[in-house]
PDB file of C-alpha atoms in Angstrom:
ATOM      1  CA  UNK A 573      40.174 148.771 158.615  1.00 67.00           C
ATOM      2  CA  UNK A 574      43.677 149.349 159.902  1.00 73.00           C
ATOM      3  CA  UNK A 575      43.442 149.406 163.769  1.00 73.00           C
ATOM      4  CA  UNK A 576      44.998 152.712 165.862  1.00 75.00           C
ATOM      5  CA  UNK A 577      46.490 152.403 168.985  1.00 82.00           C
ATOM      6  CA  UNK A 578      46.731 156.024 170.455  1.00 86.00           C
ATOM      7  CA  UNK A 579      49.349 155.055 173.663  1.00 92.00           C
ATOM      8  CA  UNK A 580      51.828 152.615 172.543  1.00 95.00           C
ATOM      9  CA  UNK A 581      55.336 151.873 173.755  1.00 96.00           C
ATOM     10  CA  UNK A 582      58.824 150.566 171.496  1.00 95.00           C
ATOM     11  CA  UNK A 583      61.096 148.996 173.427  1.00 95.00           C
ATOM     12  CA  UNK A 584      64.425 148.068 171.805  1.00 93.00           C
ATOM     13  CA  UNK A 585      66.078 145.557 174.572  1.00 89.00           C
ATOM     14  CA  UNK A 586      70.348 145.448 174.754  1.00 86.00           C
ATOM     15  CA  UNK A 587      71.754 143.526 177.673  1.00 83.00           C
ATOM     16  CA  UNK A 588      72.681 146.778 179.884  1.00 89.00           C
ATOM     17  CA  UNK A 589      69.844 149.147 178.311  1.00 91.00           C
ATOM     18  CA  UNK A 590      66.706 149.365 176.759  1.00 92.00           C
ATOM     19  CA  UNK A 591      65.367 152.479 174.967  1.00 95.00           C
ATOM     20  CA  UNK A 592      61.732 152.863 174.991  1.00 97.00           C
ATOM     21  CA  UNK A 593      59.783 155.774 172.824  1.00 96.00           C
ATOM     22  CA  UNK A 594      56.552 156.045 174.450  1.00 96.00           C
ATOM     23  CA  UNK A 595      53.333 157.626 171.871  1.00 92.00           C
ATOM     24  CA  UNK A 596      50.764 159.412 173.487  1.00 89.00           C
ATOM     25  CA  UNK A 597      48.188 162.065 171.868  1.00 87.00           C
ATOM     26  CA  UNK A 598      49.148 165.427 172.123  1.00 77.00           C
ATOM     27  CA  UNK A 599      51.734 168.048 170.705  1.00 64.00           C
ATOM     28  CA  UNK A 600      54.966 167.165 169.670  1.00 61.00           C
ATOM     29  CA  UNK A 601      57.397 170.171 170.321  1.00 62.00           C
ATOM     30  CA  UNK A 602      59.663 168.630 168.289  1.00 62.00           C
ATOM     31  CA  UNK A 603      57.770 167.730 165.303  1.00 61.00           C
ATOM     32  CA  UNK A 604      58.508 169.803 162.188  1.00 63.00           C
ATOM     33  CA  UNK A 605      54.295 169.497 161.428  1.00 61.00           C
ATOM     34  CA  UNK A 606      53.262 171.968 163.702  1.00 55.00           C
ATOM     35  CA  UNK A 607      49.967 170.565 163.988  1.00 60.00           C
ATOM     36  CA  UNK A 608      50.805 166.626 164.729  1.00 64.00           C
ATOM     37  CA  UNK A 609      49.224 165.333 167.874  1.00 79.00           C
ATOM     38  CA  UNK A 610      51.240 162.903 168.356  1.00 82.00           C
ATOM     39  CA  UNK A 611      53.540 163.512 171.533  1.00 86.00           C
ATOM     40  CA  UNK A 612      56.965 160.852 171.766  1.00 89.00           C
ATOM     41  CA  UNK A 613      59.465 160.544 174.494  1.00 92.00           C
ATOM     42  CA  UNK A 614      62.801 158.337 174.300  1.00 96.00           C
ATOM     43  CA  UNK A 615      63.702 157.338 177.629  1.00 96.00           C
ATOM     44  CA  UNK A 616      66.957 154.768 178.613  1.00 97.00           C
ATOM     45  CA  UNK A 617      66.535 152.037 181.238  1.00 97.00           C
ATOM     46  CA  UNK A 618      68.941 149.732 183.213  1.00 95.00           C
ATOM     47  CA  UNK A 619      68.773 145.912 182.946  1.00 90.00           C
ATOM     48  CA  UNK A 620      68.609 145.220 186.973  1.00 93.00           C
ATOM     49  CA  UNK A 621      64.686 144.591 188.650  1.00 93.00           C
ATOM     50  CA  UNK A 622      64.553 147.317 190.452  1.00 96.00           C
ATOM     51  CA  UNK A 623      64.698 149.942 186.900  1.00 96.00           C
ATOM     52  CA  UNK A 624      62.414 147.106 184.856  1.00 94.00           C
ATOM     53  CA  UNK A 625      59.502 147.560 187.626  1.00 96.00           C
ATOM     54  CA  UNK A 626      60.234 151.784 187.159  1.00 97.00           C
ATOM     55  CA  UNK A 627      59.723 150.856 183.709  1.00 96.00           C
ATOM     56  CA  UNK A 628      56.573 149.390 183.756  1.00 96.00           C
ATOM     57  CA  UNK A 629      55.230 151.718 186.348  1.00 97.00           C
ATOM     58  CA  UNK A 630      56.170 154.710 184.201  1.00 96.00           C
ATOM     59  CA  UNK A 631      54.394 152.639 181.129  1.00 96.00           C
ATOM     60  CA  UNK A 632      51.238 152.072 183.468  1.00 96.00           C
ATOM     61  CA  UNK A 633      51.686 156.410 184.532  1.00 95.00           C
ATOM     62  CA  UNK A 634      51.502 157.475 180.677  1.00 93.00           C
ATOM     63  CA  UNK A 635      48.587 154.543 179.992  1.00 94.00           C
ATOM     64  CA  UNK A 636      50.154 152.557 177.523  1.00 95.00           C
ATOM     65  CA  UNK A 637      47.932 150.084 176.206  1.00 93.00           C
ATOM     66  CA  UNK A 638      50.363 148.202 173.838  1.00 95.00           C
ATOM     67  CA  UNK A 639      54.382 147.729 173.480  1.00 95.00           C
ATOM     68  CA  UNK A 640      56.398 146.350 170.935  1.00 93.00           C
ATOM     69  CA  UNK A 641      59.683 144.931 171.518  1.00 92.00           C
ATOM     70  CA  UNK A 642      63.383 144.402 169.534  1.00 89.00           C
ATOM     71  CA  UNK A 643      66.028 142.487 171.081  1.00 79.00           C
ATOM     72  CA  UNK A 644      69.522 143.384 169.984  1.00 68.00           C
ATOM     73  CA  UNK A 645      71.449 140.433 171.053  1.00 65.00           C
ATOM     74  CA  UNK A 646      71.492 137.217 171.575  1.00 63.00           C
ATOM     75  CA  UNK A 647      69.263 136.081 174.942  1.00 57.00           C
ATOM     76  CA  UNK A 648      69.684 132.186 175.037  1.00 56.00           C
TER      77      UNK A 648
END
């Protein structure tokens, strides 16, 4: 049984900015299937503290229950 997870996050992680689609039920204006429920936002964050804690609050605001994440570079 393949497992569903209704509020999910992608994060793809540079070193100045990470872009983060969040999934959440409900209608996607932009979907050309006017009757998807699925509802996704791309958002941009800054590298420094202080916009990785926004991050995670907004994650924690739209419920997310599970993120995924891509680095881009190099991180040693």
């Amino acid at each position: 049984m393949e497992e569903m997870h209704p509020r999910c996050a992608g994060i793809d992680i540079g070193k100045k900015f990470a872009k983060v689609c969040v999934r959440t039920p409900g209608v996607n204006p932009h979907s050309r299937r006017a009757k998807e429920r699925i509802s996704e936002v791309v958002t941009t964050w800054g590298s420094m503290t202080n916009t990785i804690l926004a991050l995670r609050e907004h994650l924690i605001e739209q419920q997310v229950t599970l993120v995924l994440m891509e680095a881009t570079s190099d991180y040693w």
